[in-house]
PDB file of C-alpha atoms in Angstrom:
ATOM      1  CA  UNK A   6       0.000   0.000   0.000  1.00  0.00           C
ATOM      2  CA  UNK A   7       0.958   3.893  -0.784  1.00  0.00           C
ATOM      3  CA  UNK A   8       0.044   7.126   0.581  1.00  0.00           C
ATOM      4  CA  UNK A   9      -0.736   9.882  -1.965  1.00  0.00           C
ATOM      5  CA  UNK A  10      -2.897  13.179  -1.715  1.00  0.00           C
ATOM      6  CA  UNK A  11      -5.668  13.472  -4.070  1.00  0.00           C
ATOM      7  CA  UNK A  12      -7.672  17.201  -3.523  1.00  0.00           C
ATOM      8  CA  UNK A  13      -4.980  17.461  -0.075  1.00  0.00           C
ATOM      9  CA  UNK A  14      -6.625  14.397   1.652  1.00  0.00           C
ATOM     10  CA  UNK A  15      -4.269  11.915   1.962  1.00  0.00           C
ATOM     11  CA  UNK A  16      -5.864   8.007   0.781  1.00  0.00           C
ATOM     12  CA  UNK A  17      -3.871   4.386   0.762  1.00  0.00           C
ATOM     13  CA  UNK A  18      -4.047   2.720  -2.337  1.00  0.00           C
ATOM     14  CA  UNK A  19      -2.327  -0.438  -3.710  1.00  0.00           C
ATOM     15  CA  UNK A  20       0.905   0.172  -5.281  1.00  0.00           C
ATOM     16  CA  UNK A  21      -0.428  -1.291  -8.411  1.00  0.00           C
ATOM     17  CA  UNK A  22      -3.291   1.407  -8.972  1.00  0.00           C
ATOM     18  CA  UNK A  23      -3.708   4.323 -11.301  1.00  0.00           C
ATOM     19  CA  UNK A  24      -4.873   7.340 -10.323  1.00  0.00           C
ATOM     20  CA  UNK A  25      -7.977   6.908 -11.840  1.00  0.00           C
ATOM     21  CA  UNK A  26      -8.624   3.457  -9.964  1.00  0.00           C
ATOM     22  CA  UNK A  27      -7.255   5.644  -6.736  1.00  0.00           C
ATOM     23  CA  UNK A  28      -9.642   8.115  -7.191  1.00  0.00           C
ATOM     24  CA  UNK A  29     -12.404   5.735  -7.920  1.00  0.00           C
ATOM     25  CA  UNK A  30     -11.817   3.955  -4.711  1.00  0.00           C
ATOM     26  CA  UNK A  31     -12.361   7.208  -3.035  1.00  0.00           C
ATOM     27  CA  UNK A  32     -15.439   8.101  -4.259  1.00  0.00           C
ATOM     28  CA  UNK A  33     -14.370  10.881  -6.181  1.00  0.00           C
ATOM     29  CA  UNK A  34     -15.467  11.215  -9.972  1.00  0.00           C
ATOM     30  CA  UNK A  35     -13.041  11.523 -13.085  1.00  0.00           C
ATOM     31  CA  UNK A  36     -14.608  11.694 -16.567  1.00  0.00           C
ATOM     32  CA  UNK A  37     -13.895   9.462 -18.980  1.00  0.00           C
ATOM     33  CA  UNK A  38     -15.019   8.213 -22.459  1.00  0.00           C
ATOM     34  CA  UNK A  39     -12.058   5.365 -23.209  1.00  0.00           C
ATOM     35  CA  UNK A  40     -11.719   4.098 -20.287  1.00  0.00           C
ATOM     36  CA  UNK A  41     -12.570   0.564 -19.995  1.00  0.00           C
ATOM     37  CA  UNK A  42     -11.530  -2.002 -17.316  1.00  0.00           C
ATOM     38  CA  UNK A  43     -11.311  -5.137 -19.418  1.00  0.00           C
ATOM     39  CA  UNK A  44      -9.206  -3.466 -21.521  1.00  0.00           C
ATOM     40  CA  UNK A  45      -5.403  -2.076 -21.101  1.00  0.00           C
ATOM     41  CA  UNK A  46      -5.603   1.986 -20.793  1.00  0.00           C
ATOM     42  CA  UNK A  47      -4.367   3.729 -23.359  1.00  0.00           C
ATOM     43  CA  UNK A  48      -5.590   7.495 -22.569  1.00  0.00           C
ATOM     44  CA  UNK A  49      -6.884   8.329 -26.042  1.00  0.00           C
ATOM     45  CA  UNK A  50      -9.822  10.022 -25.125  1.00  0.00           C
ATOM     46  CA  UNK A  51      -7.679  12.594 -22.130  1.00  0.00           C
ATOM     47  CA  UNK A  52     -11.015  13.294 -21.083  1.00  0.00           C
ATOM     48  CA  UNK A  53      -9.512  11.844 -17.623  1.00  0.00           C
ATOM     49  CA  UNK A  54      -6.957  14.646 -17.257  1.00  0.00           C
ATOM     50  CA  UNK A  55      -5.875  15.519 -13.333  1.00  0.00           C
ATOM     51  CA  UNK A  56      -3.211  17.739 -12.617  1.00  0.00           C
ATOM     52  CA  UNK A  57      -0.023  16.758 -10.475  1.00  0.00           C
ATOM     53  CA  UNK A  58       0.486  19.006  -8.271  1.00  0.00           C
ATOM     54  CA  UNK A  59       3.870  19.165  -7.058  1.00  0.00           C
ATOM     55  CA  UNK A  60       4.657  20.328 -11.172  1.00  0.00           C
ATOM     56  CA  UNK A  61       1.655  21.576 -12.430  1.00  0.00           C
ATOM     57  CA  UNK A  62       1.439  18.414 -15.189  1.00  0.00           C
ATOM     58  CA  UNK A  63      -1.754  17.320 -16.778  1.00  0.00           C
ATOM     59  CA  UNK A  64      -1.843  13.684 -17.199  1.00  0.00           C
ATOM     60  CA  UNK A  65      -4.345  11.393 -17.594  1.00  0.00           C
ATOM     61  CA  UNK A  66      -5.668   9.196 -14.613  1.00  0.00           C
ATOM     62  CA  UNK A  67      -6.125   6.311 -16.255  1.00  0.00           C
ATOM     63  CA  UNK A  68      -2.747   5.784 -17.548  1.00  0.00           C
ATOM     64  CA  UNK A  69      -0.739   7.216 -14.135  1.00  0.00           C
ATOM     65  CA  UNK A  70       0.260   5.219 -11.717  1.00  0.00           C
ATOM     66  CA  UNK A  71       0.009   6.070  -8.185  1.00  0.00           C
ATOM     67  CA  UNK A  72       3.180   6.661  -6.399  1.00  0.00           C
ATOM     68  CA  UNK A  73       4.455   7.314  -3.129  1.00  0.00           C
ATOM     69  CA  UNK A  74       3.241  10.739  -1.724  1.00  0.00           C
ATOM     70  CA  UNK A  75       1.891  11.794  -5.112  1.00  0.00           C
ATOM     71  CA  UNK A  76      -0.668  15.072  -5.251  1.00  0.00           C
ATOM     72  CA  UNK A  77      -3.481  15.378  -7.696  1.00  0.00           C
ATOM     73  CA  UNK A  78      -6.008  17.823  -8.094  1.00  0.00           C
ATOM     74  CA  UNK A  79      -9.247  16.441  -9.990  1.00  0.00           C
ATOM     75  CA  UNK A  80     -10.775  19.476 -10.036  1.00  0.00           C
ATOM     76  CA  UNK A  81      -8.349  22.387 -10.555  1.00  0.00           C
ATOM     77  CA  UNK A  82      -9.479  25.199 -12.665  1.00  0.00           C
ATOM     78  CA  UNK A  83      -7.200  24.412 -15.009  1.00  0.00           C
ATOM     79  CA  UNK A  84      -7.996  20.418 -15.179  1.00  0.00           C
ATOM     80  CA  UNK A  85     -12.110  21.608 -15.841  1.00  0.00           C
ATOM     81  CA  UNK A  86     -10.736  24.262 -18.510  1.00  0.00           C
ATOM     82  CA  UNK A  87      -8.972  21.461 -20.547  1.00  0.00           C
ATOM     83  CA  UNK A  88     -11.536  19.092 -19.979  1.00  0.00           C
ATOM     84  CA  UNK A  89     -14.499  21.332 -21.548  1.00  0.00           C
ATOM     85  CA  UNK A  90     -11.723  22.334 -24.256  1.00  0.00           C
ATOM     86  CA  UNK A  91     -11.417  18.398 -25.394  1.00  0.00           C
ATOM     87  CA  UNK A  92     -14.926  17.748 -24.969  1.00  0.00           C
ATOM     88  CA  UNK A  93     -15.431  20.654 -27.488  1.00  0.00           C
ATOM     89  CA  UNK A  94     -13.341  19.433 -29.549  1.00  0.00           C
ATOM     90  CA  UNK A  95     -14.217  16.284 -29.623  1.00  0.00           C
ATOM     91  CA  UNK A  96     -17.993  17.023 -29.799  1.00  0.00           C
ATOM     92  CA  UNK A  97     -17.340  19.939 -33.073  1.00  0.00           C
ATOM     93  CA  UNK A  98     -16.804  16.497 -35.365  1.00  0.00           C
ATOM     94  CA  UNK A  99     -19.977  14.293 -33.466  1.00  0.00           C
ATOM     95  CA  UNK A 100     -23.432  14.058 -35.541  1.00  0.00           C
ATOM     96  CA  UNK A 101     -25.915  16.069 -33.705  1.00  0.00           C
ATOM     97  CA  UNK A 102     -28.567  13.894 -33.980  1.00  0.00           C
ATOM     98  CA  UNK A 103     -28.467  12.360 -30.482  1.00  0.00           C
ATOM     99  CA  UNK A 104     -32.206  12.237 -30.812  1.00  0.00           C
ATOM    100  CA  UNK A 105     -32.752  10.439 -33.356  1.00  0.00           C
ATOM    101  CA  UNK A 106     -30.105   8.169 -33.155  1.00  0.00           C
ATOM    102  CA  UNK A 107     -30.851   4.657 -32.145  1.00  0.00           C
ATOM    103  CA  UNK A 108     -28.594   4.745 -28.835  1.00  0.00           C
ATOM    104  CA  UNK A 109     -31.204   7.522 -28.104  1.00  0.00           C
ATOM    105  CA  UNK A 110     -28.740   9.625 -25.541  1.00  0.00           C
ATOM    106  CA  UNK A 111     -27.464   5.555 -24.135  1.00  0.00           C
ATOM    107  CA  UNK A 112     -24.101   5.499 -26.310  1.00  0.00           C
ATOM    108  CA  UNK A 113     -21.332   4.658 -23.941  1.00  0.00           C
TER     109      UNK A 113
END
């Protein structure tokens, strides 16, 4: 087990996790549209984007692992700026006919 800060609470994790699963396990949402658990992460979608704190890096949680006294923020101003700037992006080449689409608003 490891100690890391995630919003300055410190949690205990297994050393195997990724900050996503860390966060997960503390109840604490990250958004993501890849992310799958049968599959290996691969962070295409960065919609998971956290910011370390001790540098100011954005990384994505699902491809991070945790390490010992690590500190993420999950909801730093500049984590929900980049987060609405890739869902923008990614929703300025989506059909806009959610619906009428046959997923009807239940696409994953």
């Amino acid at each position: 087990m490891i100690k890391l800060k995630i919003n300055s609470k410190v949690y205990e994790v297994p050393k195997n996790f990724t900050v996503l699963q860390a966060c997960n396990q503390a109840g604490i949402e990250i958004p993501t549209l890849c992310y799958d658990p049968r599959l290996e992460p691969n962070g295409a979608c960065r919609m998971c984007v956290v910011e370390l704190a001790h540098d100011n890096t954005l990384v994505t949680a699902c491809t991070t692992p945790v390490s010992e006294n690590l500190e993420v923020l999950t909801h730093s101003e500049e984590v929900i700026t980049v987060r609405k700037e890739i869902l923008d992006l990614m929703l300025a080449n989506h059909p806009l006919d959610c619906l009428t689409c046959q997923d009807t608003g239940d696409c994953k």
